[in-house]
């Protein structure tokens, strides 16, 4: 065998090996269980076992909040400042553990996983919007997020809602604009009754001062605004944020949360 033939055979083997590696599933550590496994692009960097444990909301039975079951909260609140909200997953024990790792234990790389998951919320909402009306090309779509207090930012080092909004914006090709600020710190809403949440969140959110100098601050413009947050519980936070935005913007306002 000549050197030219040998070199050709080596080159062919390298090419075939490269093609095989591209076609074969990727093996690396699962982002949740950390075990080396076969991962797939459509499974968010998770192994099959972890992916199948995600409690996706496939159908929204509550037209307002998107809950996959009967919702007493929306029955008690006939009026809302946002049109409707959609969530990707049910907030079960597995999802609580996942969020705790992300928010409180410094596992910040999970923002990619949660950000990809919230894309499901966006798609659920778009299916509903198609039934509500036909989208107008003159309407500007943008994403904003629920702000956290300075104290919470110092404790955690990041705003989880903002990071999810940024990940969603990348995937959907939509601008992410910090429209809101938080004027005062409040204790965790999950520890409070619904009536306490409503009172506690009154006058907490304000329009960001930067909006007035920005192109998005024109009252004559028409917008579709998506407010991103991590967990939808009673909708009090989402509603107060939407209330502030409605005072300034001519906009259809929708909520997008990771969990319900």
C-alpha atoms as an extended CHARMM CRD file, in Angstrom:
* protein
*
       260  EXT
         1         1  UNK       CA              0.0000000000        0.0000000000        0.0000000000  PROA      1               0.0000000000
         2         2  UNK       CA              1.3740000000        3.3960000000       -0.9770000000  PROA      2               0.0000000000
         3         3  UNK       CA              1.7070000000        6.3320000000        1.3990000000  PROA      3               0.0000000000
         4         4  UNK       CA             -0.9460000000        8.1800000000       -0.6060000000  PROA      4               0.0000000000
         5         5  UNK       CA             -3.4300000000        5.3090000000       -0.1450000000  PROA      5               0.0000000000
         6         6  UNK       CA             -2.6370000000        5.0970000000        3.5740000000  PROA      6               0.0000000000
         7         7  UNK       CA             -3.1350000000        8.8380000000        4.0320000000  PROA      7               0.0000000000
         8         8  UNK       CA             -6.4510000000        8.6230000000        2.1660000000  PROA      8               0.0000000000
         9         9  UNK       CA             -7.6830000000        5.7930000000        4.3900000000  PROA      9               0.0000000000
        10        10  UNK       CA             -6.7220000000        7.7300000000        7.5280000000  PROA      10              0.0000000000
        11        11  UNK       CA             -8.5200000000       10.8250000000        6.2200000000  PROA      11              0.0000000000
        12        12  UNK       CA            -11.6600000000        8.8000000000        5.4340000000  PROA      12              0.0000000000
        13        13  UNK       CA            -11.6590000000        7.2840000000        8.9310000000  PROA      13              0.0000000000
        14        14  UNK       CA            -11.3770000000       10.7400000000       10.4920000000  PROA      14              0.0000000000
        15        15  UNK       CA            -14.2140000000       12.0840000000        8.3830000000  PROA      15              0.0000000000
        16        16  UNK       CA            -16.4330000000        9.0870000000        9.1440000000  PROA      16              0.0000000000
        17        17  UNK       CA            -15.6600000000        9.4360000000       12.8340000000  PROA      17              0.0000000000
        18        18  UNK       CA            -16.6040000000       13.1300000000       12.7720000000  PROA      18              0.0000000000
        19        19  UNK       CA            -19.8810000000       12.3830000000       10.9780000000  PROA      19              0.0000000000
        20        20  UNK       CA            -20.7120000000        9.6050000000       13.4520000000  PROA      20              0.0000000000
        21        21  UNK       CA            -20.0770000000       11.9070000000       16.4090000000  PROA      21              0.0000000000
        22        22  UNK       CA            -22.3850000000       14.5250000000       14.9130000000  PROA      22              0.0000000000
        23        23  UNK       CA            -25.1760000000       12.0250000000       14.3130000000  PROA      23              0.0000000000
        24        24  UNK       CA            -24.9060000000       10.2170000000       17.6430000000  PROA      24              0.0000000000
        25        25  UNK       CA            -26.5910000000       11.6260000000       20.7800000000  PROA      25              0.0000000000
        26        26  UNK       CA            -24.4220000000       13.7800000000       23.0030000000  PROA      26              0.0000000000
        27        27  UNK       CA            -23.1310000000       12.2180000000       26.2280000000  PROA      27              0.0000000000
        28        28  UNK       CA            -22.3860000000       14.6240000000       29.0380000000  PROA      28              0.0000000000
        29        29  UNK       CA            -23.4700000000       15.4490000000       32.5740000000  PROA      29              0.0000000000
        30        30  UNK       CA            -27.1920000000       16.1000000000       33.0100000000  PROA      30              0.0000000000
        31        31  UNK       CA            -27.7860000000       19.6090000000       34.3420000000  PROA      31              0.0000000000
        32        32  UNK       CA            -30.0930000000       18.2810000000       37.0610000000  PROA      32              0.0000000000
        33        33  UNK       CA            -28.8950000000       14.9050000000       38.3200000000  PROA      33              0.0000000000
        34        34  UNK       CA            -25.2550000000       15.5080000000       37.2190000000  PROA      34              0.0000000000
        35        35  UNK       CA            -24.9770000000       11.9430000000       35.9150000000  PROA      35              0.0000000000
        36        36  UNK       CA            -23.2510000000       11.3300000000       32.5910000000  PROA      36              0.0000000000
        37        37  UNK       CA            -25.9350000000       10.3040000000       30.1620000000  PROA      37              0.0000000000
        38        38  UNK       CA            -27.1500000000       10.5870000000       26.6040000000  PROA      38              0.0000000000
        39        39  UNK       CA            -28.6080000000       14.0370000000       26.1450000000  PROA      39              0.0000000000
        40        40  UNK       CA            -30.6750000000       15.4180000000       23.3140000000  PROA      40              0.0000000000
        41        41  UNK       CA            -31.0160000000       18.9740000000       22.0390000000  PROA      41              0.0000000000
        42        42  UNK       CA            -34.7790000000       19.0400000000       22.6110000000  PROA      42              0.0000000000
        43        43  UNK       CA            -34.4270000000       17.8540000000       26.2010000000  PROA      43              0.0000000000
        44        44  UNK       CA            -32.8750000000       21.0510000000       27.5730000000  PROA      44              0.0000000000
        45        45  UNK       CA            -29.5410000000       19.4890000000       28.4350000000  PROA      45              0.0000000000
        46        46  UNK       CA            -31.2650000000       16.9190000000       30.6640000000  PROA      46              0.0000000000
        47        47  UNK       CA            -31.1370000000       13.1590000000       30.6750000000  PROA      47              0.0000000000
        48        48  UNK       CA            -34.2920000000       11.3550000000       29.6510000000  PROA      48              0.0000000000
        49        49  UNK       CA            -35.1540000000       10.4270000000       33.2450000000  PROA      49              0.0000000000
        50        50  UNK       CA            -35.0230000000       14.0460000000       34.4790000000  PROA      50              0.0000000000
        51        51  UNK       CA            -36.8290000000       15.3490000000       31.4250000000  PROA      51              0.0000000000
        52        52  UNK       CA            -39.7820000000       13.0010000000       31.9100000000  PROA      52              0.0000000000
        53        53  UNK       CA            -40.2020000000       14.2430000000       35.5040000000  PROA      53              0.0000000000
        54        54  UNK       CA            -41.0210000000       17.7790000000       34.3390000000  PROA      54              0.0000000000
        55        55  UNK       CA            -44.7560000000       18.4120000000       35.0480000000  PROA      55              0.0000000000
        56        56  UNK       CA            -45.5160000000       20.3460000000       31.8540000000  PROA      56              0.0000000000
        57        57  UNK       CA            -48.8020000000       22.2260000000       31.6310000000  PROA      57              0.0000000000
        58        58  UNK       CA            -50.1070000000       20.9870000000       28.2940000000  PROA      58              0.0000000000
        59        59  UNK       CA            -53.5550000000       22.5710000000       28.4840000000  PROA      59              0.0000000000
        60        60  UNK       CA            -54.6360000000       25.6960000000       30.3390000000  PROA      60              0.0000000000
        61        61  UNK       CA            -58.0160000000       25.0830000000       31.9680000000  PROA      61              0.0000000000
        62        62  UNK       CA            -58.1750000000       28.5120000000       33.6190000000  PROA      62              0.0000000000
        63        63  UNK       CA            -58.3490000000       31.0970000000       30.8120000000  PROA      63              0.0000000000
        64        64  UNK       CA            -56.8630000000       33.8490000000       32.9810000000  PROA      64              0.0000000000
        65        65  UNK       CA            -53.8640000000       32.3610000000       34.7890000000  PROA      65              0.0000000000
        66        66  UNK       CA            -53.2790000000       29.2670000000       32.6670000000  PROA      66              0.0000000000
        67        67  UNK       CA            -53.5920000000       26.7870000000       35.4980000000  PROA      67              0.0000000000
        68        68  UNK       CA            -54.1090000000       23.2100000000       34.3680000000  PROA      68              0.0000000000
        69        69  UNK       CA            -56.9940000000       22.7510000000       36.8210000000  PROA      69              0.0000000000
        70        70  UNK       CA            -59.8700000000       24.6780000000       38.4090000000  PROA      70              0.0000000000
        71        71  UNK       CA            -58.6300000000       28.0090000000       39.7720000000  PROA      71              0.0000000000
        72        72  UNK       CA            -60.4060000000       29.5570000000       42.7580000000  PROA      72              0.0000000000
        73        73  UNK       CA            -58.0920000000       32.6040000000       42.7530000000  PROA      73              0.0000000000
        74        74  UNK       CA            -59.2950000000       33.8140000000       39.3640000000  PROA      74              0.0000000000
        75        75  UNK       CA            -62.8950000000       33.0640000000       40.3100000000  PROA      75              0.0000000000
        76        76  UNK       CA            -62.5330000000       35.4460000000       43.2720000000  PROA      76              0.0000000000
        77        77  UNK       CA            -60.8830000000       38.1640000000       41.1770000000  PROA      77              0.0000000000
        78        78  UNK       CA            -63.1980000000       39.0810000000       38.2630000000  PROA      78              0.0000000000
        79        79  UNK       CA            -61.0140000000       41.9500000000       37.0140000000  PROA      79              0.0000000000
        80        80  UNK       CA            -57.3510000000       41.8850000000       36.0860000000  PROA      80              0.0000000000
        81        81  UNK       CA            -54.9360000000       44.4470000000       34.6500000000  PROA      81              0.0000000000
        82        82  UNK       CA            -53.2940000000       41.8010000000       32.4720000000  PROA      82              0.0000000000
        83        83  UNK       CA            -55.2610000000       39.9130000000       29.8400000000  PROA      83              0.0000000000
        84        84  UNK       CA            -54.0200000000       36.4620000000       30.7350000000  PROA      84              0.0000000000
        85        85  UNK       CA            -50.9270000000       34.6060000000       31.8920000000  PROA      85              0.0000000000
        86        86  UNK       CA            -49.4130000000       31.2690000000       30.9590000000  PROA      86              0.0000000000
        87        87  UNK       CA            -46.9660000000       29.0140000000       32.8050000000  PROA      87              0.0000000000
        88        88  UNK       CA            -44.7700000000       26.1770000000       31.6070000000  PROA      88              0.0000000000
        89        89  UNK       CA            -44.9470000000       23.7350000000       34.5360000000  PROA      89              0.0000000000
        90        90  UNK       CA            -46.8610000000       22.8800000000       37.6880000000  PROA      90              0.0000000000
        91        91  UNK       CA            -45.0330000000       23.9600000000       40.8220000000  PROA      91              0.0000000000
        92        92  UNK       CA            -44.6650000000       20.5160000000       42.3810000000  PROA      92              0.0000000000
        93        93  UNK       CA            -41.9620000000       19.2920000000       44.7780000000  PROA      93              0.0000000000
        94        94  UNK       CA            -39.5210000000       18.5080000000       41.9600000000  PROA      94              0.0000000000
        95        95  UNK       CA            -39.8710000000       22.0120000000       40.5180000000  PROA      95              0.0000000000
        96        96  UNK       CA            -39.5830000000       23.5850000000       43.9910000000  PROA      96              0.0000000000
        97        97  UNK       CA            -36.2700000000       21.8050000000       44.4560000000  PROA      97              0.0000000000
        98        98  UNK       CA            -35.0910000000       22.9250000000       41.0230000000  PROA      98              0.0000000000
        99        99  UNK       CA            -35.9370000000       26.5690000000       41.7250000000  PROA      99              0.0000000000
       100       100  UNK       CA            -34.3100000000       26.4120000000       45.1600000000  PROA      100             0.0000000000
       101       101  UNK       CA            -31.0690000000       25.2000000000       43.5960000000  PROA      101             0.0000000000
       102       102  UNK       CA            -31.1780000000       28.0620000000       41.1420000000  PROA      102             0.0000000000
       103       103  UNK       CA            -32.2590000000       30.9390000000       43.4170000000  PROA      103             0.0000000000
       104       104  UNK       CA            -30.7500000000       30.0630000000       46.7850000000  PROA      104             0.0000000000
       105       105  UNK       CA            -27.8520000000       27.6270000000       46.2670000000  PROA      105             0.0000000000
       106       106  UNK       CA            -25.9010000000       29.3920000000       43.5660000000  PROA      106             0.0000000000
       107       107  UNK       CA            -26.6470000000       26.9080000000       40.7590000000  PROA      107             0.0000000000
       108       108  UNK       CA            -26.9930000000       29.8360000000       38.3560000000  PROA      108             0.0000000000
       109       109  UNK       CA            -26.2520000000       27.8530000000       35.1790000000  PROA      109             0.0000000000
       110       110  UNK       CA            -29.8030000000       26.4640000000       35.5340000000  PROA      110             0.0000000000
       111       111  UNK       CA            -31.0270000000       29.7800000000       34.1070000000  PROA      111             0.0000000000
       112       112  UNK       CA            -30.4830000000       28.2200000000       30.6630000000  PROA      112             0.0000000000
       113       113  UNK       CA            -32.7760000000       25.2880000000       31.5220000000  PROA      113             0.0000000000
       114       114  UNK       CA            -35.5040000000       27.4520000000       33.0700000000  PROA      114             0.0000000000
       115       115  UNK       CA            -35.1780000000       29.9990000000       30.2860000000  PROA      115             0.0000000000
       116       116  UNK       CA            -35.7370000000       27.2980000000       27.6850000000  PROA      116             0.0000000000
       117       117  UNK       CA            -38.6760000000       25.9160000000       29.6610000000  PROA      117             0.0000000000
       118       118  UNK       CA            -40.4350000000       29.2870000000       29.7400000000  PROA      118             0.0000000000
       119       119  UNK       CA            -40.4920000000       29.1910000000       25.9410000000  PROA      119             0.0000000000
       120       120  UNK       CA            -43.2980000000       26.6630000000       26.4340000000  PROA      120             0.0000000000
       121       121  UNK       CA            -45.2790000000       29.3570000000       28.3040000000  PROA      121             0.0000000000
       122       122  UNK       CA            -44.7790000000       31.7040000000       25.3720000000  PROA      122             0.0000000000
       123       123  UNK       CA            -46.0380000000       29.1420000000       22.8580000000  PROA      123             0.0000000000
       124       124  UNK       CA            -49.1200000000       28.3950000000       24.9960000000  PROA      124             0.0000000000
       125       125  UNK       CA            -49.8870000000       32.1030000000       25.0810000000  PROA      125             0.0000000000
       126       126  UNK       CA            -49.4450000000       32.5360000000       21.3360000000  PROA      126             0.0000000000
       127       127  UNK       CA            -51.9720000000       29.7790000000       20.6760000000  PROA      127             0.0000000000
       128       128  UNK       CA            -54.4570000000       31.6620000000       22.8720000000  PROA      128             0.0000000000
       129       129  UNK       CA            -53.6900000000       34.9810000000       21.2010000000  PROA      129             0.0000000000
       130       130  UNK       CA            -54.4770000000       33.5220000000       17.8100000000  PROA      130             0.0000000000
       131       131  UNK       CA            -57.9580000000       32.7590000000       19.0920000000  PROA      131             0.0000000000
       132       132  UNK       CA            -58.3380000000       36.2590000000       20.5690000000  PROA      132             0.0000000000
       133       133  UNK       CA            -57.3840000000       38.3260000000       17.5340000000  PROA      133             0.0000000000
       134       134  UNK       CA            -55.0250000000       38.5590000000       14.5750000000  PROA      134             0.0000000000
       135       135  UNK       CA            -51.6670000000       40.1110000000       15.3640000000  PROA      135             0.0000000000
       136       136  UNK       CA            -51.0750000000       43.5730000000       13.8900000000  PROA      136             0.0000000000
       137       137  UNK       CA            -47.7620000000       44.4370000000       12.3140000000  PROA      137             0.0000000000
       138       138  UNK       CA            -47.9700000000       47.9430000000       13.7930000000  PROA      138             0.0000000000
       139       139  UNK       CA            -47.8760000000       46.6270000000       17.3650000000  PROA      139             0.0000000000
       140       140  UNK       CA            -44.4610000000       46.4440000000       19.0120000000  PROA      140             0.0000000000
       141       141  UNK       CA            -43.8050000000       43.3320000000       21.1090000000  PROA      141             0.0000000000
       142       142  UNK       CA            -41.3800000000       43.4270000000       24.0030000000  PROA      142             0.0000000000
       143       143  UNK       CA            -40.5140000000       41.5390000000       27.1510000000  PROA      143             0.0000000000
       144       144  UNK       CA            -40.1020000000       42.9870000000       30.6140000000  PROA      144             0.0000000000
       145       145  UNK       CA            -39.8130000000       41.3330000000       34.0320000000  PROA      145             0.0000000000
       146       146  UNK       CA            -40.8200000000       41.6450000000       37.6640000000  PROA      146             0.0000000000
       147       147  UNK       CA            -38.0860000000       43.6260000000       39.4560000000  PROA      147             0.0000000000
       148       148  UNK       CA            -36.5750000000       42.6840000000       42.8100000000  PROA      148             0.0000000000
       149       149  UNK       CA            -35.6100000000       45.0210000000       45.6260000000  PROA      149             0.0000000000
       150       150  UNK       CA            -32.0310000000       46.2060000000       46.1490000000  PROA      150             0.0000000000
       151       151  UNK       CA            -31.8810000000       44.1110000000       49.3050000000  PROA      151             0.0000000000
       152       152  UNK       CA            -32.9170000000       40.9650000000       47.4470000000  PROA      152             0.0000000000
       153       153  UNK       CA            -30.4370000000       41.6970000000       44.6680000000  PROA      153             0.0000000000
       154       154  UNK       CA            -27.6230000000       42.0200000000       47.1980000000  PROA      154             0.0000000000
       155       155  UNK       CA            -28.6170000000       38.7540000000       48.8920000000  PROA      155             0.0000000000
       156       156  UNK       CA            -28.9310000000       36.7330000000       45.6970000000  PROA      156             0.0000000000
       157       157  UNK       CA            -26.7140000000       38.5570000000       43.2290000000  PROA      157             0.0000000000
       158       158  UNK       CA            -29.2120000000       38.3210000000       40.3750000000  PROA      158             0.0000000000
       159       159  UNK       CA            -32.8710000000       38.6660000000       39.4810000000  PROA      159             0.0000000000
       160       160  UNK       CA            -34.1980000000       35.2950000000       38.3640000000  PROA      160             0.0000000000
       161       161  UNK       CA            -37.1010000000       36.8780000000       36.4650000000  PROA      161             0.0000000000
       162       162  UNK       CA            -34.6990000000       39.0830000000       34.5220000000  PROA      162             0.0000000000
       163       163  UNK       CA            -32.4720000000       36.1400000000       33.6110000000  PROA      163             0.0000000000
       164       164  UNK       CA            -35.4570000000       34.1230000000       32.3890000000  PROA      164             0.0000000000
       165       165  UNK       CA            -36.6460000000       37.1280000000       30.3860000000  PROA      165             0.0000000000
       166       166  UNK       CA            -33.2350000000       37.4750000000       28.7350000000  PROA      166             0.0000000000
       167       167  UNK       CA            -33.1460000000       33.7750000000       27.8320000000  PROA      167             0.0000000000
       168       168  UNK       CA            -36.6600000000       34.0140000000       26.3880000000  PROA      168             0.0000000000
       169       169  UNK       CA            -35.7870000000       37.1570000000       24.4500000000  PROA      169             0.0000000000
       170       170  UNK       CA            -32.7970000000       35.4340000000       22.8480000000  PROA      170             0.0000000000
       171       171  UNK       CA            -34.8840000000       32.5070000000       21.6840000000  PROA      171             0.0000000000
       172       172  UNK       CA            -37.8800000000       34.5220000000       20.4660000000  PROA      172             0.0000000000
       173       173  UNK       CA            -35.9470000000       37.4310000000       19.0010000000  PROA      173             0.0000000000
       174       174  UNK       CA            -37.7550000000       40.0050000000       21.1480000000  PROA      174             0.0000000000
       175       175  UNK       CA            -36.2470000000       42.9850000000       23.0230000000  PROA      175             0.0000000000
       176       176  UNK       CA            -36.0360000000       42.7880000000       26.8130000000  PROA      176             0.0000000000
       177       177  UNK       CA            -36.6670000000       46.1710000000       28.4530000000  PROA      177             0.0000000000
       178       178  UNK       CA            -36.5260000000       46.9100000000       32.2210000000  PROA      178             0.0000000000
       179       179  UNK       CA            -39.7640000000       48.9010000000       32.3920000000  PROA      179             0.0000000000
       180       180  UNK       CA            -40.3300000000       48.5920000000       36.1460000000  PROA      180             0.0000000000
       181       181  UNK       CA            -38.5050000000       49.2420000000       39.3880000000  PROA      181             0.0000000000
       182       182  UNK       CA            -39.3320000000       48.1640000000       42.9210000000  PROA      182             0.0000000000
       183       183  UNK       CA            -39.6910000000       51.1260000000       45.2470000000  PROA      183             0.0000000000
       184       184  UNK       CA            -39.5960000000       49.1540000000       48.5010000000  PROA      184             0.0000000000
       185       185  UNK       CA            -38.6430000000       45.7620000000       49.8530000000  PROA      185             0.0000000000
       186       186  UNK       CA            -41.3550000000       43.2720000000       50.8500000000  PROA      186             0.0000000000
       187       187  UNK       CA            -41.1130000000       39.9550000000       52.6370000000  PROA      187             0.0000000000
       188       188  UNK       CA            -41.5540000000       36.7270000000       50.6670000000  PROA      188             0.0000000000
       189       189  UNK       CA            -45.0500000000       36.5730000000       49.2580000000  PROA      189             0.0000000000
       190       190  UNK       CA            -45.2440000000       32.7810000000       49.5560000000  PROA      190             0.0000000000
       191       191  UNK       CA            -45.6010000000       33.0890000000       53.3360000000  PROA      191             0.0000000000
       192       192  UNK       CA            -48.6410000000       35.3760000000       53.1680000000  PROA      192             0.0000000000
       193       193  UNK       CA            -52.3710000000       35.0350000000       52.6970000000  PROA      193             0.0000000000
       194       194  UNK       CA            -53.9060000000       36.3050000000       49.4860000000  PROA      194             0.0000000000
       195       195  UNK       CA            -55.4160000000       39.3990000000       51.1570000000  PROA      195             0.0000000000
       196       196  UNK       CA            -52.0380000000       40.2160000000       52.7110000000  PROA      196             0.0000000000
       197       197  UNK       CA            -50.3410000000       39.9820000000       49.3050000000  PROA      197             0.0000000000
       198       198  UNK       CA            -52.7640000000       42.4870000000       47.7980000000  PROA      198             0.0000000000
       199       199  UNK       CA            -52.1760000000       45.0200000000       50.5810000000  PROA      199             0.0000000000
       200       200  UNK       CA            -48.4330000000       44.4160000000       50.7190000000  PROA      200             0.0000000000
       201       201  UNK       CA            -47.8740000000       45.0000000000       46.9890000000  PROA      201             0.0000000000
       202       202  UNK       CA            -49.8370000000       48.2380000000       46.7090000000  PROA      202             0.0000000000
       203       203  UNK       CA            -47.5200000000       51.0190000000       45.4440000000  PROA      203             0.0000000000
       204       204  UNK       CA            -44.4890000000       48.7110000000       45.4200000000  PROA      204             0.0000000000
       205       205  UNK       CA            -43.7920000000       48.9220000000       41.6850000000  PROA      205             0.0000000000
       206       206  UNK       CA            -43.0430000000       52.0450000000       39.6750000000  PROA      206             0.0000000000
       207       207  UNK       CA            -42.2530000000       52.8500000000       36.0830000000  PROA      207             0.0000000000
       208       208  UNK       CA            -38.5100000000       52.9490000000       35.5000000000  PROA      208             0.0000000000
       209       209  UNK       CA            -37.1540000000       56.4870000000       35.0990000000  PROA      209             0.0000000000
       210       210  UNK       CA            -35.1500000000       55.3250000000       32.0800000000  PROA      210             0.0000000000
       211       211  UNK       CA            -38.3800000000       54.6640000000       30.1680000000  PROA      211             0.0000000000
       212       212  UNK       CA            -39.1010000000       58.3750000000       29.7910000000  PROA      212             0.0000000000
       213       213  UNK       CA            -35.9180000000       58.8700000000       27.7730000000  PROA      213             0.0000000000
       214       214  UNK       CA            -36.3450000000       55.7060000000       25.7770000000  PROA      214             0.0000000000
       215       215  UNK       CA            -38.1410000000       55.0040000000       22.5160000000  PROA      215             0.0000000000
       216       216  UNK       CA            -40.4800000000       52.6690000000       24.3610000000  PROA      216             0.0000000000
       217       217  UNK       CA            -41.8140000000       55.5550000000       26.4300000000  PROA      217             0.0000000000
       218       218  UNK       CA            -44.0430000000       57.0750000000       23.7540000000  PROA      218             0.0000000000
       219       219  UNK       CA            -47.6790000000       56.9740000000       24.9200000000  PROA      219             0.0000000000
       220       220  UNK       CA            -48.8460000000       57.1230000000       21.2940000000  PROA      220             0.0000000000
       221       221  UNK       CA            -47.2610000000       53.7710000000       20.5050000000  PROA      221             0.0000000000
       222       222  UNK       CA            -49.1540000000       50.5020000000       20.7700000000  PROA      222             0.0000000000
       223       223  UNK       CA            -47.4930000000       47.5430000000       22.4410000000  PROA      223             0.0000000000
       224       224  UNK       CA            -47.7980000000       43.9380000000       23.4290000000  PROA      224             0.0000000000
       225       225  UNK       CA            -45.8880000000       43.5720000000       26.6940000000  PROA      225             0.0000000000
       226       226  UNK       CA            -44.9650000000       40.2290000000       28.2440000000  PROA      226             0.0000000000
       227       227  UNK       CA            -44.1860000000       40.3640000000       31.9820000000  PROA      227             0.0000000000
       228       228  UNK       CA            -41.8870000000       37.5130000000       33.0320000000  PROA      228             0.0000000000
       229       229  UNK       CA            -41.7050000000       36.0710000000       36.5460000000  PROA      229             0.0000000000
       230       230  UNK       CA            -40.6020000000       32.7580000000       38.0330000000  PROA      230             0.0000000000
       231       231  UNK       CA            -43.7340000000       31.5470000000       39.8710000000  PROA      231             0.0000000000
       232       232  UNK       CA            -47.3950000000       32.5740000000       39.5560000000  PROA      232             0.0000000000
       233       233  UNK       CA            -49.1870000000       32.0120000000       42.8680000000  PROA      233             0.0000000000
       234       234  UNK       CA            -52.2580000000       34.2670000000       43.2120000000  PROA      234             0.0000000000
       235       235  UNK       CA            -51.3450000000       36.6880000000       40.4220000000  PROA      235             0.0000000000
       236       236  UNK       CA            -51.0450000000       39.6520000000       42.8190000000  PROA      236             0.0000000000
       237       237  UNK       CA            -47.5130000000       40.5330000000       41.7420000000  PROA      237             0.0000000000
       238       238  UNK       CA            -48.3210000000       40.2230000000       38.0460000000  PROA      238             0.0000000000
       239       239  UNK       CA            -51.4590000000       42.2990000000       38.4680000000  PROA      239             0.0000000000
       240       240  UNK       CA            -49.7100000000       45.1570000000       40.2600000000  PROA      240             0.0000000000
       241       241  UNK       CA            -46.9550000000       45.2770000000       37.6410000000  PROA      241             0.0000000000
       242       242  UNK       CA            -49.5390000000       45.3510000000       34.8480000000  PROA      242             0.0000000000
       243       243  UNK       CA            -51.4710000000       48.1010000000       36.6440000000  PROA      243             0.0000000000
       244       244  UNK       CA            -48.4120000000       50.3770000000       36.6270000000  PROA      244             0.0000000000
       245       245  UNK       CA            -47.7000000000       49.6840000000       32.9510000000  PROA      245             0.0000000000
       246       246  UNK       CA            -51.2850000000       50.3950000000       31.9460000000  PROA      246             0.0000000000
       247       247  UNK       CA            -51.0620000000       53.8550000000       33.4920000000  PROA      247             0.0000000000
       248       248  UNK       CA            -48.4630000000       54.8090000000       30.9140000000  PROA      248             0.0000000000
       249       249  UNK       CA            -48.6080000000       52.4530000000       27.9390000000  PROA      249             0.0000000000
       250       250  UNK       CA            -51.2730000000       51.7480000000       25.3830000000  PROA      250             0.0000000000
       251       251  UNK       CA            -50.6530000000       48.0440000000       25.5660000000  PROA      251             0.0000000000
       252       252  UNK       CA            -52.0060000000       44.5330000000       25.7220000000  PROA      252             0.0000000000
       253       253  UNK       CA            -50.2830000000       43.0250000000       28.7270000000  PROA      253             0.0000000000
       254       254  UNK       CA            -49.7000000000       39.3170000000       29.2370000000  PROA      254             0.0000000000
       255       255  UNK       CA            -47.9240000000       37.3010000000       31.9120000000  PROA      255             0.0000000000
       256       256  UNK       CA            -45.3480000000       34.5850000000       31.2860000000  PROA      256             0.0000000000
       257       257  UNK       CA            -44.1280000000       32.5540000000       34.2500000000  PROA      257             0.0000000000
       258       258  UNK       CA            -42.0380000000       29.4480000000       34.5950000000  PROA      258             0.0000000000
       259       259  UNK       CA            -44.3080000000       27.7020000000       37.1230000000  PROA      259             0.0000000000
       260       260  UNK       CA            -47.9150000000       27.8370000000       38.3530000000  PROA      260             0.0000000000
